[in-house]
Amino acid sequence: MLRLSLRNLLVSKLRLFLTVAAVTVGVSFVSGTFVLSDTMAKAFDELYVGLTNGTDVVVKSQPAFEADITTNGGQVRPIDEAMVDQVRAVPGVALARGSVTGFALILDKEGRPIQPGGAPTFGASIGDARLSGDFVYRQGLEPTRSDQVAIDARTADQAGFVLGDRIDVVFQSGRQTFTLVGTIGFGETDSLLGATMAGFDLTTAQRLFDKVGLVDEIDVQAQRGVGAEELRDRIAATLPDGVEALTGDQVAADGSAAVRDAMGIFTQVLLVFAGISLLVGSFVIWNTFNVLVAQRRREVALMRAVGATRGQVLRGVLLEALLVGTFSGGLGLGLGVGLAAGIRSLLKLVGVEMPTTSPAVEPRTIVAALLVGVLVTMVAAIAPAWAATRVAPMEALRDAVPARYAAGWSRSVAGGVLLTAGSAGLVACIVVGDQRWWTVLSTLVTFAGLVVAGPTLARLTAAAADHGRRGGGWRMAARNVERSARRSAATALALTIGLTVVVAVAVSAASLRESVADAVSGGNRSDLILEPAGAGLGVSPAVADLLRDRDDVADVVELRETGARVNGHDSLVSAMNADGLGRVIDLGIEEGSLDTFGPGAVLVSTQRAEDLGVGVGDSVTVTFPETGSTTMRVAATFSRGALINASYVLALPDFAANVTSELDAAILVNSAPGVDPAQGKEDITAALADYPNVTVNSPDDITEKAQSSVNQLLGIVTALLLLAVVVAVLGIVNTLVLSVVERTRELGLLRAVGGTRRQVRTVVRRESVLMSLLGAVTGVALGTVSGVALSRALVDEGFTTVAVPTVTLAIYLLVAAAVGVLAAIGPARRASRVDVLRAIASE
Amino acid sequence: MTTPGLRQRSAHTDEEQGRVRAVAASARGACKVYGAGETAVAALDDVTLDLPAGRFTAIMGPSGSGKSTLMHCLAGLDTLTSGQVLIGGTDLASLSDKERTILRRDRLGFVFQAFNLLPTLTAEENITLPVDLAGHAPEHEWFGTVVDTLNLRDRLRHRPSELSGGQQQRVAVARALITRPDVVFADEPTGALDRKAGVELLRFLRSVVDDLGQTVVMVTHDPGAAAYADRVVFLVDGGIVEELTEPTRERVLEIMGRLGD
């Protein structure tokens, strides 16, 4: 049986290739994701262990809670420098050294900020190299004077800095110039995950980061013979409340875990895309096996006639599926490792350098890849295999003409019911709004309806195209689609899945773009909005002070953000100046008033107030990671926080008292009366020459910026989804090739009675276009409705408006038709080259 | 069985075109060699043959005699190694693949042993297929004549799978006639039919020649079928060895027996 299955597989290398490709894409996505995340996890572990190598104990403030590293940068309250001596006096301590970190943005030779996408730009005091084992000077030496700096080797390399160059750095407090005395590496890599780092001696760093007399943490090395845990306990006994001692290993593990958590979402998103590819792939496989069985009906019938049991036939087909699945799984695994390396290089290109390590292929990855490959293939092959067992031995004696799919009346009805229920559900979701899970469920039900009613839809499509000249191209193509309605439907549905998701994403993105524009035009009252350039961390508060001194500026309102807990719920908390708040932004106050807003008060979005069950005048508890809990009074509730992405707004002094970082996320500015907006923008831009990391934007600029970042995201997501569409196109090619092979005699006959090669190609091409259009129309329709419902469901996330990008959707339809034409090129050529004599030869 | 009126109509048409079509198709020194060098096999060896218009010619011969190859070459489905095939004065060798395809479509008709029809098209659509492929509307009157001659009037809306074998072959004959071709080629047209349906089909082919004035060339190995023809050409080892006019089953059998030795 195995030999027969193997031989069957090798009969058509093209068919094998297409089937394997369909599974492999999905599997390589899955294994690539696993390998990438495992590799990165391993690399981070190694990196953190390397960095804390030599440090046995770390002393620092105890955070009130572990906030997400992305919302507060892991900052803890600085501690008194005097504690360093206190720790050094503990018996068993060999070395103890305080260190500080803070915001430091290096400028390149042209004065432009060096800001790798998304990665932090930070500065630090450079401690004792004995305390951080993998920290090495690639060139030069340690900075010891207040005008000296050492930077990471990667930044130096990219900006073309050499030792002795003058380097400008922007801090919270302003801009300063230093001399480059050293370049730093971290073990094998030249930067910390692409972050830029500027290192100073401790005193200088304390001054620059506004932490004079303070340190963020104390690194301790134990004397020989003293265990890290023992020393930790000894030190902890001497520490005041709110300060903790941790072992170096613990710190490394925590740090690595925090970064890995932040990257977890990335892994999940990739797995979702992998899932979509696999779903599309399974349709293609189902189809392939269906055709494979249909094609071999005579062979199966002959085997049955000579005594093969149904079980043997079933096992034979499933064995083929098993072989294909295992092979594809293995191939996908191999490609996945390559894919992971590819994504890494891609990340490196955009400036996120991953620490190097060998690719981590965990046993779980291997099992997952093979299991996914085999399961998807086997499940997809079960129905066709079952159909094979229904072949009567008598069929061996008849002429093999592909059976016409008989109309399943009950199937059409069931499909219709599902379709109606699903669409009704989606419409209900659109009307009601805010129904995430119902939206997803209704989409799935509608899709199930499409699957069940698929053959009926394919027949309807065929009927719609079945006109014009008798025997002319569209008619014959339509009849072929109709004859194998089930296969045509499955082929089209593979495309439907891909397009549904692509279109839903496109509609959501369009809605988000509109919502952003609305938020700016509806909620903004300021003339200018200052923001950090690129993916910068923030704007120095010195900028706000500079603006307040200007005559052409009336209102300056700073906006800061941090992760915190409100009544126990983790959330992003914003802070703004109370003075002028109502003049720069319309928060859409619903209850209460801005007049009572100030220190000790908080503004809460209507939705969150409802969730927490609080109203104006009630108290809420805000817990900051650095300092702990504070009780605040709700001054007002608001409905339009979309512009500043805020659910809670505090007064700035409260924020500053609880958060060390003084960076502004944005500064909202009103020009003085009589100042021309364009002129104002120009003047302020000129005045901020020392802060090249700040952009001065008009409200229109902000809309444009936000929209272009939505577009960028849309581009990335669409690119990932296109892989699924590519698989679907492979499916169309597959179906066409098989139906051409199946119809060799028909095609030969057509050629014999005077069909030109071109006419034969046309028939195949039109068949392809019909299937593509069926997939495209259903996909775009379902995607549009789901997208609208999804946008309505995400009203809380800032989707205040619903927009349907009709031009984009029309383009998708056209592209789908074009894809149909392209997919048909190979099969059509093959069809037109059918050998007439062989095709019509009597047996 | 002869209807003089129709014969006259056919002749009249020819005169209108300004030529007298005494010969519908012919082969001149036709050679077909498969393979090359020592393994070369001559399937046709210098065959010269005229197929008169308005006649029913049968080509007979034992298996491997080259009768099918001869028909395929005459019909423009295959090409000669040397020699000429003329269809109504056109040398097939001078045509490109596309031109030959169009010649098949417009000037030749085909009936194969089996699998003559496209299963997705109705009988009527199958009949008009060559005209449709050419992008013309079928001649309504001629279509009616053909359909009535082959007694297919009440089967036009059926798909091939809903027709008996004999009916399917009649649809194929109708399709072959729809363009008023120079020649209709039939390759063992009764081979897949039972005796009764076979005889019926042969009668229809006869009436196609007698009543519609068409030219039919049939390859067969059945002496009974050959007896329906006006003339039988016998092929052995790629060459013509005998000719028989006004054949009967007995005379055909006699010659076959002689050639078989």
Coordinates of C-alpha atoms in Angstrom, one line a residue, chain B residues 20-198:
Chain B
V20 CA -16.8 22.2 -60.5
R21 CA -15.9 20.2 -57.4
A22 CA -15.2 16.8 -58.9
V23 CA -12.7 15.9 -56.2
A24 CA -13.3 16.9 -52.6
A25 CA -10.0 15.8 -51.2
S26 CA -7.0 14.0 -52.5
A27 CA -3.6 12.6 -51.4
R28 CA -0.6 12.8 -53.8
G29 CA 2.4 10.5 -53.0
A30 CA 1.6 10.7 -49.3
C31 CA 4.3 9.3 -47.0
K32 CA 4.3 9.2 -43.3
V33 CA 7.3 7.8 -41.4
Y34 CA 7.5 7.4 -37.7
G35 CA 10.9 7.5 -36.0
A36 CA 14.2 7.9 -37.8
G37 CA 17.2 5.8 -39.0
E38 CA 17.0 2.1 -38.5
T39 CA 13.9 2.2 -36.4
A40 CA 11.9 4.2 -38.9
V41 CA 8.5 2.7 -39.7
A42 CA 6.6 3.8 -42.8
A43 CA 2.9 4.1 -41.8
L44 CA 2.0 5.5 -45.2
D45 CA 4.0 4.6 -48.3
D46 CA 3.4 6.7 -51.4
V47 CA -0.4 6.8 -51.2
T48 CA -2.2 8.6 -54.0
L49 CA -6.0 8.8 -53.7
D50 CA -8.9 11.0 -54.9
L51 CA -12.0 11.3 -52.9
P52 CA -14.8 12.4 -55.3
A53 CA -17.3 14.9 -54.0
G54 CA -20.8 13.7 -53.2
R55 CA -19.7 10.2 -52.7
F56 CA -19.4 7.8 -49.7
T57 CA -15.9 6.3 -49.5
A58 CA -14.8 3.6 -47.1
I59 CA -11.2 3.0 -46.2
M60 CA -10.5 -0.6 -45.0
G61 CA -7.5 -2.6 -44.0
P62 CA -6.2 -4.8 -41.2
S63 CA -4.8 -3.3 -38.0
G64 CA -1.6 -1.4 -38.6
S65 CA -2.4 -1.0 -42.3
G66 CA -2.2 2.8 -41.9
K67 CA -5.9 3.5 -42.5
S68 CA -6.3 5.7 -39.4
T69 CA -3.0 7.6 -40.2
L70 CA -4.3 8.2 -43.7
M71 CA -7.5 9.6 -42.4
H72 CA -5.8 11.8 -39.8
C73 CA -3.5 13.2 -42.5
L74 CA -6.3 13.8 -44.9
A75 CA -8.2 15.5 -42.1
G76 CA -5.4 17.8 -41.2
L77 CA -5.1 16.3 -37.7
D78 CA -1.6 15.0 -38.5
T79 CA 1.1 16.0 -41.0
L80 CA 2.8 14.0 -43.8
T81 CA 6.5 13.3 -43.9
S82 CA 6.4 13.9 -47.7
G83 CA 3.7 14.2 -50.4
Q84 CA 0.6 16.4 -50.6
V85 CA -2.9 16.5 -49.2
L86 CA -5.3 18.7 -51.0
I87 CA -8.6 19.8 -49.5
G88 CA -10.7 21.4 -52.3
G89 CA -7.5 22.6 -53.9
T90 CA -5.7 23.8 -50.7
D91 CA -2.4 22.1 -49.9
L92 CA -2.5 21.3 -46.2
A93 CA 1.3 21.4 -45.9
S94 CA 1.3 25.1 -46.8
L95 CA -0.9 25.9 -43.8
S96 CA 0.1 26.9 -40.3
D97 CA -1.3 25.1 -37.3
K98 CA -3.9 27.9 -36.8
E99 CA -4.8 27.9 -40.5
R100 CA -5.3 24.1 -40.4
T101 CA -7.4 24.4 -37.3
I102 CA -9.6 26.9 -39.1
L103 CA -9.8 24.7 -42.2
R104 CA -10.9 21.9 -40.0
R105 CA -13.5 24.1 -38.4
D106 CA -14.9 25.6 -41.6
R107 CA -14.4 22.9 -44.3
L108 CA -14.2 19.5 -42.6
G109 CA -16.4 17.5 -40.4
F110 CA -15.5 14.7 -37.9
V111 CA -17.2 11.8 -36.3
F112 CA -15.0 9.8 -33.9
Q113 CA -15.6 6.3 -32.5
A114 CA -16.5 7.6 -29.1
F115 CA -16.4 10.7 -27.0
N116 CA -17.6 13.0 -29.7
L117 CA -19.5 15.5 -27.7
L118 CA -18.7 18.0 -25.0
P119 CA -20.6 16.8 -21.9
T120 CA -21.4 20.3 -20.7
L121 CA -23.1 21.4 -23.9
T122 CA -26.6 20.4 -25.0
A123 CA -27.1 18.5 -28.2
E124 CA -28.0 21.7 -30.1
E125 CA -25.0 23.5 -28.7
N126 CA -22.7 20.6 -29.7
I127 CA -24.1 20.6 -33.2
T128 CA -23.5 24.4 -33.7
L129 CA -20.1 24.3 -32.0
P130 CA -18.0 24.7 -35.1
V131 CA -20.1 27.6 -36.3
D132 CA -20.0 29.2 -32.8
L133 CA -16.3 28.8 -32.7
A134 CA -16.1 30.6 -36.0
G135 CA -18.2 33.4 -34.5
H136 CA -21.0 33.0 -37.0
A137 CA -24.7 32.4 -36.6
P138 CA -25.8 28.9 -37.8
E139 CA -27.7 28.9 -41.0
H140 CA -31.2 28.3 -39.8
E141 CA -32.6 26.4 -42.8
W142 CA -29.5 24.1 -43.1
F143 CA -29.6 23.5 -39.3
G144 CA -33.2 22.4 -39.7
T145 CA -32.5 20.2 -42.7
V146 CA -29.6 18.4 -40.9
V147 CA -31.5 17.9 -37.6
D148 CA -34.5 16.5 -39.5
T149 CA -32.4 14.3 -41.7
L150 CA -30.7 12.8 -38.5
N151 CA -34.1 12.7 -36.7
L152 CA -32.8 14.8 -33.7
R153 CA -35.5 17.4 -33.5
D154 CA -36.8 16.3 -30.1
R155 CA -33.4 15.7 -28.6
L156 CA -31.9 19.2 -29.0
R157 CA -32.2 20.3 -25.4
H158 CA -30.6 17.1 -24.0
R159 CA -27.1 16.8 -22.7
P160 CA -24.9 14.0 -24.0
S161 CA -25.3 12.0 -20.8
E162 CA -29.1 11.9 -21.4
L163 CA -28.7 10.4 -25.0
S164 CA -28.2 6.8 -26.1
G165 CA -24.9 5.9 -27.8
G166 CA -26.6 6.0 -31.2
Q167 CA -28.2 9.4 -30.6
Q168 CA -24.8 10.7 -29.5
Q169 CA -23.2 9.6 -32.7
R170 CA -26.1 11.2 -34.7
V171 CA -25.5 14.4 -32.9
A172 CA -21.8 14.1 -33.8
V173 CA -22.8 13.6 -37.5
A174 CA -25.0 16.6 -37.3
R175 CA -22.1 18.6 -35.8
A176 CA -19.9 17.4 -38.6
L177 CA -22.4 18.6 -41.2
I178 CA -23.3 22.0 -39.8
T179 CA -20.7 23.9 -41.8
R180 CA -21.6 22.1 -45.1
P181 CA -18.0 20.8 -45.1
D182 CA -16.0 19.7 -48.2
V183 CA -15.6 16.3 -46.5
V184 CA -17.0 14.5 -43.4
F185 CA -14.4 12.1 -41.9
A186 CA -15.8 9.3 -39.8
D187 CA -13.3 7.1 -37.8
E188 CA -15.0 3.8 -36.9
P189 CA -18.2 5.7 -36.2
T190 CA -20.1 2.5 -35.4
G191 CA -17.3 0.9 -33.3
A192 CA -18.9 1.7 -30.0
L193 CA -22.5 1.0 -31.0
D194 CA -24.6 -2.1 -30.8
R195 CA -25.5 -3.7 -34.1
K196 CA -28.9 -2.2 -34.4
A197 CA -27.7 1.4 -33.6
G198 CA -24.7 0.8 -35.9

